[in-house]
JSON list of C-alpha atoms in Angstrom, two decimals:
[
{"chain": "A", "resi": 1, "resn": "MET", "atom": "CA", "xyz": [-15.46, -10.12, 42.41]},
{"chain": "A", "resi": 2, "resn": "SER", "atom": "CA", "xyz": [-14.05, -12.14, 39.47]},
{"chain": "A", "resi": 3, "resn": "SER", "atom": "CA", "xyz": [-10.41, -12.94, 38.80]},
{"chain": "A", "resi": 4, "resn": "HIS", "atom": "CA", "xyz": [-10.73, -11.16, 35.56]},
{"chain": "A", "resi": 5, "resn": "GLN", "atom": "CA", "xyz": [-11.81, -7.89, 37.26]},
{"chain": "A", "resi": 6, "resn": "GLN", "atom": "CA", "xyz": [-9.03, -8.00, 39.98]},
{"chain": "A", "resi": 7, "resn": "PRO", "atom": "CA", "xyz": [-6.13, -7.38, 37.42]},
{"chain": "A", "resi": 8, "resn": "LEU", "atom": "CA", "xyz": [-8.11, -4.50, 35.81]},
{"chain": "A", "resi": 9, "resn": "ILE", "atom": "CA", "xyz": [-8.56, -2.81, 39.05]},
{"chain": "A", "resi": 10, "resn": "SER", "atom": "CA", "xyz": [-5.04, -3.34, 40.18]},
{"chain": "A", "resi": 11, "resn": "HIS", "atom": "CA", "xyz": [-3.95, -1.85, 36.86]},
{"chain": "A", "resi": 12, "resn": "LEU", "atom": "CA", "xyz": [-6.32, 1.30, 37.21]},
{"chain": "A", "resi": 13, "resn": "LEU", "atom": "CA", "xyz": [-4.92, 1.76, 40.83]},
{"chain": "A", "resi": 14, "resn": "GLU", "atom": "CA", "xyz": [-1.43, 1.69, 39.75]},
{"chain": "A", "resi": 15, "resn": "LEU", "atom": "CA", "xyz": [-2.41, 4.18, 36.58]},
{"chain": "A", "resi": 16, "resn": "ARG", "atom": "CA", "xyz": [-3.87, 6.37, 39.14]},
{"chain": "A", "resi": 17, "resn": "THR", "atom": "CA", "xyz": [-0.81, 6.56, 41.22]},
{"chain": "A", "resi": 18, "resn": "ILE", "atom": "CA", "xyz": [1.37, 7.12, 38.25]},
{"chain": "A", "resi": 19, "resn": "LEU", "atom": "CA", "xyz": [-0.78, 10.11, 37.38]},
{"chain": "A", "resi": 20, "resn": "LEU", "atom": "CA", "xyz": [-0.72, 11.37, 40.86]},
{"chain": "A", "resi": 21, "resn": "LYS", "atom": "CA", "xyz": [3.05, 11.10, 40.84]},
{"chain": "A", "resi": 22, "resn": "CYS", "atom": "CA", "xyz": [3.11, 13.04, 37.49]},
{"chain": "A", "resi": 23, "resn": "ILE", "atom": "CA", "xyz": [1.01, 15.84, 38.94]},
{"chain": "A", "resi": 24, "resn": "ALA", "atom": "CA", "xyz": [2.97, 15.87, 42.05]},
{"chain": "A", "resi": 25, "resn": "GLY", "atom": "CA", "xyz": [6.37, 16.19, 40.11]},
{"chain": "A", "resi": 26, "resn": "VAL", "atom": "CA", "xyz": [4.93, 19.12, 38.03]},
{"chain": "A", "resi": 27, "resn": "LEU", "atom": "CA", "xyz": [3.64, 20.88, 41.07]},
{"chain": "A", "resi": 28, "resn": "LEU", "atom": "CA", "xyz": [7.06, 20.53, 42.91]},
{"chain": "A", "resi": 29, "resn": "VAL", "atom": "CA", "xyz": [8.74, 22.00, 40.02]},
{"chain": "A", "resi": 30, "resn": "PHE", "atom": "CA", "xyz": [6.05, 24.99, 39.87]},
{"chain": "A", "resi": 31, "resn": "ILE", "atom": "CA", "xyz": [6.54, 25.52, 43.60]},
{"chain": "A", "resi": 32, "resn": "CYS", "atom": "CA", "xyz": [10.23, 25.98, 42.96]},
{"chain": "A", "resi": 33, "resn": "LEU", "atom": "CA", "xyz": [9.80, 28.28, 40.08]},
{"chain": "A", "resi": 34, "resn": "VAL", "atom": "CA", "xyz": [6.84, 30.56, 40.92]},
{"chain": "A", "resi": 35, "resn": "TYR", "atom": "CA", "xyz": [8.83, 32.95, 42.89]},
{"chain": "A", "resi": 36, "resn": "TRP", "atom": "CA", "xyz": [10.64, 34.05, 39.75]},
{"chain": "A", "resi": 37, "resn": "ALA", "atom": "CA", "xyz": [7.40, 34.00, 37.67]},
{"chain": "A", "resi": 38, "resn": "ASN", "atom": "CA", "xyz": [7.90, 37.66, 36.51]},
{"chain": "A", "resi": 39, "resn": "ASP", "atom": "CA", "xyz": [11.56, 37.05, 35.76]},
{"chain": "A", "resi": 40, "resn": "ILE", "atom": "CA", "xyz": [10.63, 34.05, 33.86]},
{"chain": "A", "resi": 41, "resn": "TYR", "atom": "CA", "xyz": [8.00, 36.07, 31.71]},
{"chain": "A", "resi": 42, "resn": "HIS", "atom": "CA", "xyz": [10.56, 38.83, 31.22]},
{"chain": "A", "resi": 43, "resn": "TYR", "atom": "CA", "xyz": [13.13, 36.33, 29.72]},
{"chain": "A", "resi": 44, "resn": "MET", "atom": "CA", "xyz": [10.54, 34.96, 27.50]},
{"chain": "A", "resi": 45, "resn": "ALA", "atom": "CA", "xyz": [9.59, 38.46, 26.29]},
{"chain": "A", "resi": 46, "resn": "ILE", "atom": "CA", "xyz": [13.12, 39.52, 25.29]},
{"chain": "A", "resi": 47, "resn": "PRO", "atom": "CA", "xyz": [12.71, 38.42, 21.64]},
{"chain": "A", "resi": 48, "resn": "LEU", "atom": "CA", "xyz": [9.66, 40.66, 21.32]},
{"chain": "A", "resi": 49, "resn": "MET", "atom": "CA", "xyz": [11.29, 43.59, 23.40]},
{"chain": "A", "resi": 50, "resn": "GLN", "atom": "CA", "xyz": [14.34, 43.52, 21.28]},
{"chain": "A", "resi": 51, "resn": "ALA", "atom": "CA", "xyz": [12.23, 43.91, 18.18]},
{"chain": "A", "resi": 52, "resn": "LEU", "atom": "CA", "xyz": [9.86, 46.66, 19.51]},
{"chain": "A", "resi": 53, "resn": "PRO", "atom": "CA", "xyz": [10.77, 50.29, 18.68]},
{"chain": "A", "resi": 54, "resn": "GLU", "atom": "CA", "xyz": [12.50, 52.14, 21.79]},
{"chain": "A", "resi": 55, "resn": "SER", "atom": "CA", "xyz": [9.37, 54.22, 22.51]},
{"chain": "A", "resi": 56, "resn": "SER", "atom": "CA", "xyz": [7.20, 51.06, 22.64]},
{"chain": "A", "resi": 57, "resn": "SER", "atom": "CA", "xyz": [6.53, 48.47, 25.25]},
{"chain": "A", "resi": 58, "resn": "MET", "atom": "CA", "xyz": [4.27, 45.50, 26.32]},
{"chain": "A", "resi": 59, "resn": "ILE", "atom": "CA", "xyz": [0.86, 46.24, 27.71]},
{"chain": "A", "resi": 60, "resn": "ALA", "atom": "CA", "xyz": [-1.74, 44.57, 30.04]},
{"chain": "A", "resi": 61, "resn": "THR", "atom": "CA", "xyz": [-5.41, 45.21, 28.79]},
{"chain": "A", "resi": 62, "resn": "ASP", "atom": "CA", "xyz": [-6.83, 43.03, 31.46]},
{"chain": "A", "resi": 63, "resn": "VAL", "atom": "CA", "xyz": [-6.61, 44.01, 35.12]},
{"chain": "A", "resi": 64, "resn": "ALA", "atom": "CA", "xyz": [-5.45, 40.45, 36.26]},
{"chain": "A", "resi": 65, "resn": "ALA", "atom": "CA", "xyz": [-3.14, 39.79, 33.36]},
{"chain": "A", "resi": 66, "resn": "PRO", "atom": "CA", "xyz": [0.00, 41.03, 35.06]},
{"chain": "A", "resi": 67, "resn": "PHE", "atom": "CA", "xyz": [-0.55, 38.25, 37.70]},
{"chain": "A", "resi": 68, "resn": "PHE", "atom": "CA", "xyz": [-2.03, 35.37, 35.57]},
{"chain": "A", "resi": 69, "resn": "ALA", "atom": "CA", "xyz": [0.13, 35.66, 32.45]},
{"chain": "A", "resi": 70, "resn": "PRO", "atom": "CA", "xyz": [3.34, 34.91, 34.33]},
{"chain": "A", "resi": 71, "resn": "PHE", "atom": "CA", "xyz": [1.69, 32.30, 36.57]},
{"chain": "A", "resi": 72, "resn": "LYS", "atom": "CA", "xyz": [0.56, 30.48, 33.42]},
{"chain": "A", "resi": 73, "resn": "LEU", "atom": "CA", "xyz": [3.89, 30.58, 31.82]},
{"chain": "A", "resi": 74, "resn": "THR", "atom": "CA", "xyz": [5.51, 29.28, 34.98]},
{"chain": "A", "resi": 75, "resn": "MET", "atom": "CA", "xyz": [3.02, 26.36, 35.17]},
{"chain": "A", "resi": 76, "resn": "VAL", "atom": "CA", "xyz": [3.66, 25.51, 31.51]},
{"chain": "A", "resi": 77, "resn": "LEU", "atom": "CA", "xyz": [7.35, 25.69, 31.81]},
{"chain": "A", "resi": 78, "resn": "SER", "atom": "CA", "xyz": [7.02, 23.47, 35.06]},
{"chain": "A", "resi": 79, "resn": "PHE", "atom": "CA", "xyz": [5.36, 20.76, 32.96]},
{"chain": "A", "resi": 80, "resn": "PHE", "atom": "CA", "xyz": [8.23, 21.21, 30.12]},
{"chain": "A", "resi": 81, "resn": "ILE", "atom": "CA", "xyz": [10.79, 20.57, 32.80]},
{"chain": "A", "resi": 82, "resn": "ALA", "atom": "CA", "xyz": [9.06, 17.75, 34.54]},
{"chain": "A", "resi": 83, "resn": "VAL", "atom": "CA", "xyz": [8.66, 15.95, 31.13]},
{"chain": "A", "resi": 84, "resn": "PRO", "atom": "CA", "xyz": [11.46, 13.42, 31.77]},
{"chain": "A", "resi": 85, "resn": "TYR", "atom": "CA", "xyz": [10.03, 12.48, 35.14]},
{"chain": "A", "resi": 86, "resn": "VAL", "atom": "CA", "xyz": [6.69, 12.23, 33.65]},
{"chain": "A", "resi": 87, "resn": "LEU", "atom": "CA", "xyz": [8.00, 10.06, 30.82]},
{"chain": "A", "resi": 88, "resn": "TYR", "atom": "CA", "xyz": [9.86, 7.88, 33.42]},
{"chain": "A", "resi": 89, "resn": "GLN", "atom": "CA", "xyz": [6.70, 7.23, 35.18]},
{"chain": "A", "resi": 90, "resn": "ILE", "atom": "CA", "xyz": [4.92, 6.23, 32.00]},
{"chain": "A", "resi": 91, "resn": "TRP", "atom": "CA", "xyz": [7.76, 3.92, 31.24]},
{"chain": "A", "resi": 92, "resn": "SER", "atom": "CA", "xyz": [7.58, 2.26, 34.64]},
{"chain": "A", "resi": 93, "resn": "PHE", "atom": "CA", "xyz": [3.83, 1.52, 33.92]},
{"chain": "A", "resi": 94, "resn": "VAL", "atom": "CA", "xyz": [4.28, 0.01, 30.60]},
{"chain": "A", "resi": 95, "resn": "ALA", "atom": "CA", "xyz": [7.64, -1.65, 30.93]},
{"chain": "A", "resi": 96, "resn": "PRO", "atom": "CA", "xyz": [6.52, -4.94, 32.56]},
{"chain": "A", "resi": 97, "resn": "GLY", "atom": "CA", "xyz": [4.28, -5.64, 29.47]},
{"chain": "A", "resi": 98, "resn": "LEU", "atom": "CA", "xyz": [7.08, -5.21, 27.11]},
{"chain": "A", "resi": 99, "resn": "TYR", "atom": "CA", "xyz": [9.26, -7.96, 25.48]},
{"chain": "A", "resi": 100, "resn": "LYS", "atom": "CA", "xyz": [12.98, -7.50, 25.86]},
{"chain": "A", "resi": 101, "resn": "HIS", "atom": "CA", "xyz": [13.57, -6.24, 22.16]},
{"chain": "A", "resi": 102, "resn": "GLU", "atom": "CA", "xyz": [10.68, -3.79, 22.71]},
{"chain": "A", "resi": 103, "resn": "LYS", "atom": "CA", "xyz": [12.43, -2.36, 25.81]},
{"chain": "A", "resi": 104, "resn": "ARG", "atom": "CA", "xyz": [15.59, -1.79, 23.84]},
{"chain": "A", "resi": 105, "resn": "LEU", "atom": "CA", "xyz": [13.58, 0.25, 21.43]},
{"chain": "A", "resi": 106, "resn": "VAL", "atom": "CA", "xyz": [11.50, 2.19, 24.02]},
{"chain": "A", "resi": 107, "resn": "VAL", "atom": "CA", "xyz": [14.35, 3.50, 26.19]},
{"chain": "A", "resi": 108, "resn": "PRO", "atom": "CA", "xyz": [16.24, 5.31, 23.32]},
{"chain": "A", "resi": 109, "resn": "LEU", "atom": "CA", "xyz": [13.03, 6.62, 22.13]},
{"chain": "A", "resi": 110, "resn": "LEU", "atom": "CA", "xyz": [12.00, 8.14, 25.24]},
{"chain": "A", "resi": 111, "resn": "VAL", "atom": "CA", "xyz": [15.35, 9.83, 25.73]},
{"chain": "A", "resi": 112, "resn": "SER", "atom": "CA", "xyz": [15.54, 11.08, 22.18]},
{"chain": "A", "resi": 113, "resn": "SER", "atom": "CA", "xyz": [11.84, 12.27, 22.23]},
{"chain": "A", "resi": 114, "resn": "THR", "atom": "CA", "xyz": [12.55, 14.42, 25.20]},
{"chain": "A", "resi": 115, "resn": "LEU", "atom": "CA", "xyz": [15.66, 15.96, 23.75]},
{"chain": "A", "resi": 116, "resn": "LEU", "atom": "CA", "xyz": [13.94, 16.49, 20.45]},
{"chain": "A", "resi": 117, "resn": "PHE", "atom": "CA", "xyz": [11.11, 18.31, 22.20]},
{"chain": "A", "resi": 118, "resn": "TYR", "atom": "CA", "xyz": [13.51, 20.51, 24.08]},
{"chain": "A", "resi": 119, "resn": "MET", "atom": "CA", "xyz": [15.34, 21.24, 20.87]},
{"chain": "A", "resi": 120, "resn": "GLY", "atom": "CA", "xyz": [12.00, 22.32, 19.09]},
{"chain": "A", "resi": 121, "resn": "ILE", "atom": "CA", "xyz": [11.37, 24.73, 21.98]},
{"chain": "A", "resi": 122, "resn": "ALA", "atom": "CA", "xyz": [14.94, 26.16, 21.82]},
{"chain": "A", "resi": 123, "resn": "PHE", "atom": "CA", "xyz": [14.86, 26.50, 18.02]},
{"chain": "A", "resi": 124, "resn": "ALA", "atom": "CA", "xyz": [11.52, 28.41, 18.38]},
{"chain": "A", "resi": 125, "resn": "TYR", "atom": "CA", "xyz": [12.93, 30.82, 21.02]},
{"chain": "A", "resi": 126, "resn": "PHE", "atom": "CA", "xyz": [16.42, 31.43, 19.71]},
{"chain": "A", "resi": 127, "resn": "VAL", "atom": "CA", "xyz": [15.72, 31.26, 15.92]},
{"chain": "A", "resi": 128, "resn": "VAL", "atom": "CA", "xyz": [12.27, 31.59, 15.14]},
{"chain": "A", "resi": 129, "resn": "PHE", "atom": "CA", "xyz": [11.03, 34.43, 17.61]},
{"chain": "A", "resi": 130, "resn": "PRO", "atom": "CA", "xyz": [13.71, 37.02, 16.55]},
{"chain": "A", "resi": 131, "resn": "VAL", "atom": "CA", "xyz": [13.06, 36.64, 12.80]},
{"chain": "A", "resi": 132, "resn": "VAL", "atom": "CA", "xyz": [9.26, 36.51, 13.20]},
{"chain": "A", "resi": 133, "resn": "PHE", "atom": "CA", "xyz": [8.89, 39.46, 15.67]},
{"chain": "A", "resi": 134, "resn": "GLY", "atom": "CA", "xyz": [11.43, 41.57, 13.71]},
{"chain": "A", "resi": 135, "resn": "PHE", "atom": "CA", "xyz": [9.20, 41.02, 10.62]},
{"chain": "A", "resi": 136, "resn": "PHE", "atom": "CA", "xyz": [6.15, 41.75, 12.31]},
{"chain": "A", "resi": 137, "resn": "THR", "atom": "CA", "xyz": [7.38, 44.88, 13.90]},
{"chain": "A", "resi": 138, "resn": "SER", "atom": "CA", "xyz": [8.86, 46.20, 10.63]},
{"chain": "A", "resi": 139, "resn": "VAL", "atom": "CA", "xyz": [5.86, 45.97, 8.55]},
{"chain": "A", "resi": 140, "resn": "ALA", "atom": "CA", "xyz": [3.45, 47.91, 10.98]},
{"chain": "A", "resi": 141, "resn": "PRO", "atom": "CA", "xyz": [1.86, 50.76, 8.93]},
{"chain": "A", "resi": 142, "resn": "GLU", "atom": "CA", "xyz": [3.05, 54.29, 9.54]},
{"chain": "A", "resi": 143, "resn": "GLY", "atom": "CA", "xyz": [1.63, 55.94, 12.69]},
{"chain": "A", "resi": 144, "resn": "VAL", "atom": "CA", "xyz": [0.79, 52.57, 14.26]},
{"chain": "A", "resi": 145, "resn": "THR", "atom": "CA", "xyz": [2.42, 52.11, 17.70]},
{"chain": "A", "resi": 146, "resn": "VAL", "atom": "CA", "xyz": [3.40, 48.34, 18.29]},
{"chain": "A", "resi": 147, "resn": "ALA", "atom": "CA", "xyz": [2.27, 47.38, 21.87]},
{"chain": "A", "resi": 148, "resn": "THR", "atom": "CA", "xyz": [1.56, 43.91, 22.30]},
{"chain": "A", "resi": 149, "resn": "ASP", "atom": "CA", "xyz": [-0.62, 42.76, 25.19]},
{"chain": "A", "resi": 150, "resn": "ILE", "atom": "CA", "xyz": [1.08, 40.23, 27.53]},
{"chain": "A", "resi": 151, "resn": "SER", "atom": "CA", "xyz": [-1.65, 37.72, 27.51]},
{"chain": "A", "resi": 152, "resn": "SER", "atom": "CA", "xyz": [-1.87, 37.80, 23.72]},
{"chain": "A", "resi": 153, "resn": "TYR", "atom": "CA", "xyz": [1.87, 37.36, 23.43]},
{"chain": "A", "resi": 154, "resn": "LEU", "atom": "CA", "xyz": [1.89, 34.36, 25.95]},
{"chain": "A", "resi": 155, "resn": "ASN", "atom": "CA", "xyz": [-0.80, 32.69, 23.96]},
{"chain": "A", "resi": 156, "resn": "PHE", "atom": "CA", "xyz": [1.20, 33.25, 20.82]},
{"chain": "A", "resi": 157, "resn": "ILE", "atom": "CA", "xyz": [4.56, 31.85, 21.91]},
{"chain": "A", "resi": 158, "resn": "LEU", "atom": "CA", "xyz": [3.04, 28.89, 23.74]},
{"chain": "A", "resi": 159, "resn": "LYS", "atom": "CA", "xyz": [1.31, 28.07, 20.48]},
{"chain": "A", "resi": 160, "resn": "LEU", "atom": "CA", "xyz": [4.69, 28.27, 18.50]},
{"chain": "A", "resi": 161, "resn": "PHE", "atom": "CA", "xyz": [6.54, 26.32, 21.50]},
{"chain": "A", "resi": 162, "resn": "PHE", "atom": "CA", "xyz": [3.97, 23.33, 21.09]},
{"chain": "A", "resi": 163, "resn": "ALA", "atom": "CA", "xyz": [4.18, 23.44, 17.31]},
{"chain": "A", "resi": 164, "resn": "PHE", "atom": "CA", "xyz": [7.98, 23.29, 17.23]},
{"chain": "A", "resi": 165, "resn": "GLY", "atom": "CA", "xyz": [8.28, 20.89, 19.99]},
{"chain": "A", "resi": 166, "resn": "LEU", "atom": "CA", "xyz": [5.82, 18.42, 18.54]},
{"chain": "A", "resi": 167, "resn": "SER", "atom": "CA", "xyz": [7.21, 18.87, 14.89]},
{"chain": "A", "resi": 168, "resn": "PHE", "atom": "CA", "xyz": [10.53, 17.89, 16.21]},
{"chain": "A", "resi": 169, "resn": "GLU", "atom": "CA", "xyz": [9.12, 14.53, 17.18]},
{"chain": "A", "resi": 170, "resn": "ILE", "atom": "CA", "xyz": [8.75, 13.45, 13.50]},
{"chain": "A", "resi": 171, "resn": "PRO", "atom": "CA", "xyz": [11.79, 11.16, 13.73]},
{"chain": "A", "resi": 172, "resn": "ILE", "atom": "CA", "xyz": [10.25, 9.32, 16.62]},
{"chain": "A", "resi": 173, "resn": "ALA", "atom": "CA", "xyz": [7.01, 8.89, 14.58]},
{"chain": "A", "resi": 174, "resn": "VAL", "atom": "CA", "xyz": [8.84, 7.72, 11.46]},
{"chain": "A", "resi": 175, "resn": "VAL", "atom": "CA", "xyz": [10.71, 5.09, 13.58]},
{"chain": "A", "resi": 176, "resn": "LEU", "atom": "CA", "xyz": [7.53, 3.72, 15.34]},
{"chain": "A", "resi": 177, "resn": "LEU", "atom": "CA", "xyz": [5.68, 3.59, 12.07]},
{"chain": "A", "resi": 178, "resn": "CYS", "atom": "CA", "xyz": [8.37, 1.55, 10.51]},
{"chain": "A", "resi": 179, "resn": "TRP", "atom": "CA", "xyz": [9.21, -0.58, 13.47]},
{"chain": "A", "resi": 180, "resn": "ALA", "atom": "CA", "xyz": [5.32, -1.44, 13.81]},
{"chain": "A", "resi": 181, "resn": "GLY", "atom": "CA", "xyz": [5.31, -2.42, 10.14]},
{"chain": "A", "resi": 182, "resn": "VAL", "atom": "CA", "xyz": [2.79, 0.14, 9.24]},
{"chain": "A", "resi": 183, "resn": "THR", "atom": "CA", "xyz": [4.83, 1.49, 6.44]},
{"chain": "A", "resi": 184, "resn": "SER", "atom": "CA", "xyz": [8.51, 1.17, 5.36]},
{"chain": "A", "resi": 185, "resn": "VAL", "atom": "CA", "xyz": [11.60, 3.39, 4.53]},
{"chain": "A", "resi": 186, "resn": "GLU", "atom": "CA", "xyz": [11.04, 2.65, 0.75]},
{"chain": "A", "resi": 187, "resn": "ASP", "atom": "CA", "xyz": [7.34, 3.61, 0.87]},
{"chain": "A", "resi": 188, "resn": "LEU", "atom": "CA", "xyz": [8.16, 6.90, 2.68]},
{"chain": "A", "resi": 189, "resn": "LYS", "atom": "CA", "xyz": [10.82, 7.67, 0.15]},
{"chain": "A", "resi": 190, "resn": "ALA", "atom": "CA", "xyz": [8.34, 7.02, -2.66]},
{"chain": "A", "resi": 191, "resn": "LYS", "atom": "CA", "xyz": [5.71, 9.40, -1.03]},
{"chain": "A", "resi": 192, "resn": "ARG", "atom": "CA", "xyz": [8.49, 12.11, -0.35]},
{"chain": "A", "resi": 193, "resn": "PRO", "atom": "CA", "xyz": [6.89, 14.75, -2.81]},
{"chain": "A", "resi": 194, "resn": "TYR", "atom": "CA", "xyz": [3.47, 14.33, -0.90]},
{"chain": "A", "resi": 195, "resn": "ILE", "atom": "CA", "xyz": [5.39, 14.87, 2.41]},
{"chain": "A", "resi": 196, "resn": "VAL", "atom": "CA", "xyz": [6.86, 18.12, 1.27]},
{"chain": "A", "resi": 197, "resn": "VAL", "atom": "CA", "xyz": [3.41, 19.55, 0.52]},
{"chain": "A", "resi": 198, "resn": "SER", "atom": "CA", "xyz": [2.06, 18.17, 3.64]},
{"chain": "A", "resi": 199, "resn": "ALA", "atom": "CA", "xyz": [5.01, 19.82, 5.69]},
{"chain": "A", "resi": 200, "resn": "PHE", "atom": "CA", "xyz": [3.99, 23.28, 4.33]},
{"chain": "A", "resi": 201, "resn": "ILE", "atom": "CA", "xyz": [0.44, 22.76, 4.94]},
{"chain": "A", "resi": 202, "resn": "ILE", "atom": "CA", "xyz": [1.01, 21.72, 8.55]},
{"chain": "A", "resi": 203, "resn": "GLY", "atom": "CA", "xyz": [3.42, 24.69, 8.85]},
{"chain": "A", "resi": 204, "resn": "MET", "atom": "CA", "xyz": [0.50, 26.87, 7.54]},
{"chain": "A", "resi": 205, "resn": "LEU", "atom": "CA", "xyz": [-2.03, 25.40, 10.14]},
{"chain": "A", "resi": 206, "resn": "LEU", "atom": "CA", "xyz": [0.25, 25.41, 13.29]},
{"chain": "A", "resi": 207, "resn": "THR", "atom": "CA", "xyz": [1.95, 28.94, 12.82]},
{"chain": "A", "resi": 208, "resn": "PRO", "atom": "CA", "xyz": [0.73, 32.39, 12.30]},
{"chain": "A", "resi": 209, "resn": "PRO", "atom": "CA", "xyz": [-0.50, 33.46, 8.85]},
{"chain": "A", "resi": 210, "resn": "ASP", "atom": "CA", "xyz": [2.84, 34.49, 7.53]},
{"chain": "A", "resi": 211, "resn": "VAL", "atom": "CA", "xyz": [5.18, 32.87, 5.08]},
{"chain": "A", "resi": 212, "resn": "ILE", "atom": "CA", "xyz": [8.28, 33.21, 7.42]},
{"chain": "A", "resi": 213, "resn": "SER", "atom": "CA", "xyz": [7.17, 31.20, 10.31]},
{"chain": "A", "resi": 214, "resn": "GLN", "atom": "CA", "xyz": [5.46, 28.54, 8.14]},
{"chain": "A", "resi": 215, "resn": "THR", "atom": "CA", "xyz": [8.62, 28.11, 6.10]},
{"chain": "A", "resi": 216, "resn": "MET", "atom": "CA", "xyz": [10.60, 28.00, 9.32]},
{"chain": "A", "resi": 217, "resn": "LEU", "atom": "CA", "xyz": [8.54, 25.16, 10.68]},
{"chain": "A", "resi": 218, "resn": "ALA", "atom": "CA", "xyz": [8.08, 23.16, 7.47]},
{"chain": "A", "resi": 219, "resn": "VAL", "atom": "CA", "xyz": [11.99, 23.10, 6.50]},
{"chain": "A", "resi": 220, "resn": "PRO", "atom": "CA", "xyz": [12.99, 21.55, 9.89]},
{"chain": "A", "resi": 221, "resn": "MET", "atom": "CA", "xyz": [10.22, 19.21, 9.58]},
{"chain": "A", "resi": 222, "resn": "LEU", "atom": "CA", "xyz": [11.43, 18.03, 6.26]},
{"chain": "A", "resi": 223, "resn": "LEU", "atom": "CA", "xyz": [14.97, 17.68, 7.61]},
{"chain": "A", "resi": 224, "resn": "LEU", "atom": "CA", "xyz": [13.66, 15.68, 10.66]},
{"chain": "A", "resi": 225, "resn": "PHE", "atom": "CA", "xyz": [11.92, 13.54, 8.37]},
{"chain": "A", "resi": 226, "resn": "GLU", "atom": "CA", "xyz": [15.04, 12.52, 6.49]},
{"chain": "A", "resi": 227, "resn": "GLY", "atom": "CA", "xyz": [16.62, 11.99, 9.79]},
{"chain": "A", "resi": 228, "resn": "GLY", "atom": "CA", "xyz": [13.95, 9.68, 10.86]},
{"chain": "A", "resi": 229, "resn": "LEU", "atom": "CA", "xyz": [14.31, 7.81, 7.50]},
{"chain": "A", "resi": 230, "resn": "LEU", "atom": "CA", "xyz": [18.09, 7.04, 8.35]},
{"chain": "A", "resi": 231, "resn": "ALA", "atom": "CA", "xyz": [17.30, 6.00, 12.07]},
{"chain": "A", "resi": 232, "resn": "ALA", "atom": "CA", "xyz": [14.27, 3.81, 10.78]},
{"chain": "A", "resi": 233, "resn": "ARG", "atom": "CA", "xyz": [16.72, 1.64, 8.85]},
{"chain": "A", "resi": 234, "resn": "PHE", "atom": "CA", "xyz": [17.97, 0.24, 12.21]},
{"chain": "A", "resi": 235, "resn": "TYR", "atom": "CA", "xyz": [14.43, -0.29, 13.67]},
{"chain": "A", "resi": 236, "resn": "SER", "atom": "CA", "xyz": [12.48, -1.88, 11.03]},
{"chain": "A", "resi": 237, "resn": "LYS", "atom": "CA", "xyz": [9.91, -4.50, 11.57]},
{"chain": "A", "resi": 238, "resn": "LYS", "atom": "CA", "xyz": [11.89, -6.97, 9.51]},
{"chain": "A", "resi": 239, "resn": "SER", "atom": "CA", "xyz": [15.09, -6.48, 11.48]},
{"chain": "A", "resi": 240, "resn": "GLU", "atom": "CA", "xyz": [13.36, -6.85, 14.82]},
{"chain": "A", "resi": 241, "resn": "ASP", "atom": "CA", "xyz": [11.58, -10.16, 13.54]},
{"chain": "A", "resi": 242, "resn": "GLU", "atom": "CA", "xyz": [14.91, -11.35, 12.49]},
{"chain": "A", "resi": 243, "resn": "GLN", "atom": "CA", "xyz": [16.40, -10.66, 15.83]},
{"chain": "A", "resi": 244, "resn": "GLU", "atom": "CA", "xyz": [13.64, -12.51, 17.50]},
{"chain": "A", "resi": 245, "resn": "GLU", "atom": "CA", "xyz": [14.24, -15.57, 15.20]},
{"chain": "A", "resi": 246, "resn": "GLN", "atom": "CA", "xyz": [17.84, -15.39, 15.97]},
{"chain": "A", "resi": 247, "resn": "THR", "atom": "CA", "xyz": [17.16, -15.28, 19.77]},
{"chain": "A", "resi": 248, "resn": "HIS", "atom": "CA", "xyz": [14.96, -18.39, 19.57]},
{"chain": "A", "resi": 249, "resn": "ALA", "atom": "CA", "xyz": [17.41, -20.21, 17.53]},
{"chain": "A", "resi": 250, "resn": "ASP", "atom": "CA", "xyz": [20.09, -19.43, 20.16]}
]
C-alpha cells in the first residue's frame, strides 16, 4: 500500500468512527425518550388541539399510525436534541486541519448555529403553529368537520420545523460567505431588494400554500439577514487576512 493511500484510509476510518458515534448518540437519546413517545406527540399536537372545535379531535386513518407517528416524532426529536453532540464530533474531525484563526471562527459558529436552529423550531411551535392552525380551522366551510390525521399532522409540523430551523441559519450563511470572500457586506446591501423578493419566494416554497405562514417565515428571514450583515462586519475576509499579516509580523 502506497504512502498516499494510508492517510486517506486512516481519515476514512476516523470518519466512520465519527459517524458511528453520532448515530450512537442519537440512539441513546431515543432510548431515553421512547417510553414517553405518546406524551411527546400529545405535546406537539397541543397547538392544533387548541384550535380545533370542541366536538372535533385528531384521527388515525392508518392502522399502524397510532404507533408509528409518535415513534417517528420521537426519533426526529432525538436527533434535534443530539445536534450539539453531533456538531462536536464533526468539529473534532475537522479541527486538526484548521488554522488558528479558522478555529476562532468555527467554534462560535457551531454554538450560534445550534442555538439559532433551536430558536427556529421554538418560533414555529410557539408563534407560527397557533396562528396557522387557528386560521385553517376558522376558514373550514360550513358543515365540514375538521379532523386531522395524526400522520398528516406529523409530516406538516416536521416540514415547518425544518423550514424554520434552517431559515434561522441565515446569519451563519451570511457570515461564512463574507468570511470566505465570496461576497461582501456592501454587495449584499446593494442586493437587498432582490433578497427581499427571494425571502418571500422561499417562504412560498417551504411553507404551506397560505399567505400567513409564508409571511411569518419570510419576515424573520429578512431580520436574520440583517443580523447576519452586522455579524459579518467582524468576520470579513479582509479582516482575517489583516489578522494573519499582523500575526506573521509579530
